[in-house]
CSV table of C-alpha atoms in Angstrom, one decimal:
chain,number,residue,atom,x,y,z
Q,1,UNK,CA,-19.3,26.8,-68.0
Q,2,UNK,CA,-20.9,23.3,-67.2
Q,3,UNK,CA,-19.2,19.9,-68.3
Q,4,UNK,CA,-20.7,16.7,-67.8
Q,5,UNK,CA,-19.8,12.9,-68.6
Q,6,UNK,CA,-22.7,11.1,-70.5
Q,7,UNK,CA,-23.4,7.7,-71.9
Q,8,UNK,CA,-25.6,8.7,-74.0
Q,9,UNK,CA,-25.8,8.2,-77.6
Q,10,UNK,CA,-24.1,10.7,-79.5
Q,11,UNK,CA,-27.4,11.1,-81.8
Q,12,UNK,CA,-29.5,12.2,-78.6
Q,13,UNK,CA,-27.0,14.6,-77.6
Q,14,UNK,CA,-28.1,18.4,-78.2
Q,15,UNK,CA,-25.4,20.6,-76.7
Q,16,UNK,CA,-23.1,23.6,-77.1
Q,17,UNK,CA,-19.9,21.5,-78.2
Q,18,UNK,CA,-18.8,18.0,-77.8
Q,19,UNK,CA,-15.6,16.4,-77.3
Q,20,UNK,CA,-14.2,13.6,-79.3
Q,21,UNK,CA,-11.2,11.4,-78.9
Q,22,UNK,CA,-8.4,11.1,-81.7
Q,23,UNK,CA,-6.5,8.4,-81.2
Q,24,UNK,CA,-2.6,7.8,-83.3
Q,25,UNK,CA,-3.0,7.2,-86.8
Q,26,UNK,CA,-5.9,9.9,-86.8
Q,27,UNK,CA,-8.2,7.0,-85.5
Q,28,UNK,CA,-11.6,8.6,-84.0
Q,29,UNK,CA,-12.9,7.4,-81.0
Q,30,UNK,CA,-16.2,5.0,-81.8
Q,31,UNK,CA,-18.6,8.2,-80.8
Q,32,UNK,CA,-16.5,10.3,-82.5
Q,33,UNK,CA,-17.1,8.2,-85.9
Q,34,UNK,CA,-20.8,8.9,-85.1
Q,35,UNK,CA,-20.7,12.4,-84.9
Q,36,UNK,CA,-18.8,12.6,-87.9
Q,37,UNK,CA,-21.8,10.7,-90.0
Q,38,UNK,CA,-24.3,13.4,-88.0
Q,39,UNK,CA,-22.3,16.2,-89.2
Q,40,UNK,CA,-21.6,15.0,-93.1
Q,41,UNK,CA,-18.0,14.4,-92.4
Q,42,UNK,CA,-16.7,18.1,-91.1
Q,43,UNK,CA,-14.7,16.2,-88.9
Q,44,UNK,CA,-12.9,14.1,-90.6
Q,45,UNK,CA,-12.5,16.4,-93.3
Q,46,UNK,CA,-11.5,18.8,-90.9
Q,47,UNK,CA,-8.6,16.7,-89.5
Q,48,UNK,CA,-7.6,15.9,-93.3
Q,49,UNK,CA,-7.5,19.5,-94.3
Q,50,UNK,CA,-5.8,21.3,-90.9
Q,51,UNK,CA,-3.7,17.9,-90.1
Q,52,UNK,CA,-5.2,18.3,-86.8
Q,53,UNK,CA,-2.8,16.5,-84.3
Q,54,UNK,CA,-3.5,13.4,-82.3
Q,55,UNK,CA,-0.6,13.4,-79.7
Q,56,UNK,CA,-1.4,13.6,-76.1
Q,57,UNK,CA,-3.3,16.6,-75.1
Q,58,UNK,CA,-3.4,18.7,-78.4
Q,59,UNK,CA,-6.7,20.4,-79.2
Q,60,UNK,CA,-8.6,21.8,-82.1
Q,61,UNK,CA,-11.9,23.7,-81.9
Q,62,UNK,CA,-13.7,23.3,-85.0
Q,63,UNK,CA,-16.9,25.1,-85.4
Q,64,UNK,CA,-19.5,22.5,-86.9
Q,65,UNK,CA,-23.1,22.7,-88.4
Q,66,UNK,CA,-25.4,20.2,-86.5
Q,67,UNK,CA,-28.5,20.7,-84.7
Q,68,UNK,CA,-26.6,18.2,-82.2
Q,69,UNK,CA,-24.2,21.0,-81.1
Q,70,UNK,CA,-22.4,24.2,-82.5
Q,71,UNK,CA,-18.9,22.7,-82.2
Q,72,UNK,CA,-16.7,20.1,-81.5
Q,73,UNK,CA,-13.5,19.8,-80.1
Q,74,UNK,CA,-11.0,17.5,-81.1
Q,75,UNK,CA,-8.4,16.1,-77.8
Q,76,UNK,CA,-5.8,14.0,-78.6
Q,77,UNK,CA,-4.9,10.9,-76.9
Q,78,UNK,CA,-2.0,9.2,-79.0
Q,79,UNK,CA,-1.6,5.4,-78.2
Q,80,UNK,CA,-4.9,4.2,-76.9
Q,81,UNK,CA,-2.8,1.3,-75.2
Q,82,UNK,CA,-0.8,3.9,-73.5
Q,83,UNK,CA,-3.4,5.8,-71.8
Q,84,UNK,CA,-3.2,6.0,-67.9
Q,85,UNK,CA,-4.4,8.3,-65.4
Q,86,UNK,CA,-1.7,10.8,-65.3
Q,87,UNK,CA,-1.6,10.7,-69.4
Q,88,UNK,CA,-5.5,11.4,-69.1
Q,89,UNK,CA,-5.1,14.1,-66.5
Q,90,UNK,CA,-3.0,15.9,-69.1
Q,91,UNK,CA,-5.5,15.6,-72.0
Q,92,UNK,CA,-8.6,16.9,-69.7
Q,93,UNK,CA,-6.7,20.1,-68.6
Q,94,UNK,CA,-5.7,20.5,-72.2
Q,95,UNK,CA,-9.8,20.4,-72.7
Q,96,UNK,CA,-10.3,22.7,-70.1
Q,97,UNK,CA,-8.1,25.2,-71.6
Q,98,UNK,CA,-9.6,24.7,-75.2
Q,99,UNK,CA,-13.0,25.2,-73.8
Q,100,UNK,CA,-12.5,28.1,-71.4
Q,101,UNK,CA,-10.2,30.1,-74.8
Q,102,UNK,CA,-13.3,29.1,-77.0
Q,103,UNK,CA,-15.9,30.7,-74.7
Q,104,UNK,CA,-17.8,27.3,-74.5
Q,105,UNK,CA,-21.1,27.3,-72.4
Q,106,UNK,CA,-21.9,23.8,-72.1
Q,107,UNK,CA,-19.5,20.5,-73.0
């Protein structure tokens, strides 16, 4: 499985999944609003329908039809003013977990 960190924008992007922050009050990260647009709202239609969970370190896979990338998963970070490196350590092995389960080849 290969991970890698880009600051690229989200529209360039053509990969096996993509993560995407959701924040409390079911707030997307800014890249994660993007995506949503790319893929015709699956995501946030997604986290409507499932009541996907934003606290700290919940995942949810969700399968997605984009030639950007096959799916996307969905990490939880509660408070965005709360966020710290041990709080952020938590979230990325949640990742890693969600990823590894979900067979994912590239992030």
């Amino acid at each position: 499985m290969n991970y890698s960190i880009v600051d690229n924008a989200i529209q360039t992007l053509k990969t096996d999944s993509i993560c995407i922050a959701l924040y409390e009050n079911k707030t997307l990260c800014d890249e994660g609003q993007a995506l949503d647009k790319l893929v015709n709202s699956q995501i946030s239609q997604a986290i409507a329908q499932f009541d996907i969970d934003h606290d700290l370190g919940k995942s949810f896979f969700l399968p997605v039809q984009s030639e950007h990338c096959n799916s996307v998963i969905i990490l939880g970070l509660g408070d965005k003013q709360k966020l710290n490196i041990e709080s952020l350590g938590k979230a990325f092995s949640a990742l890693a977990t969600q990823a590894k389960s979900a067979k994912i080849k590239e992030l």
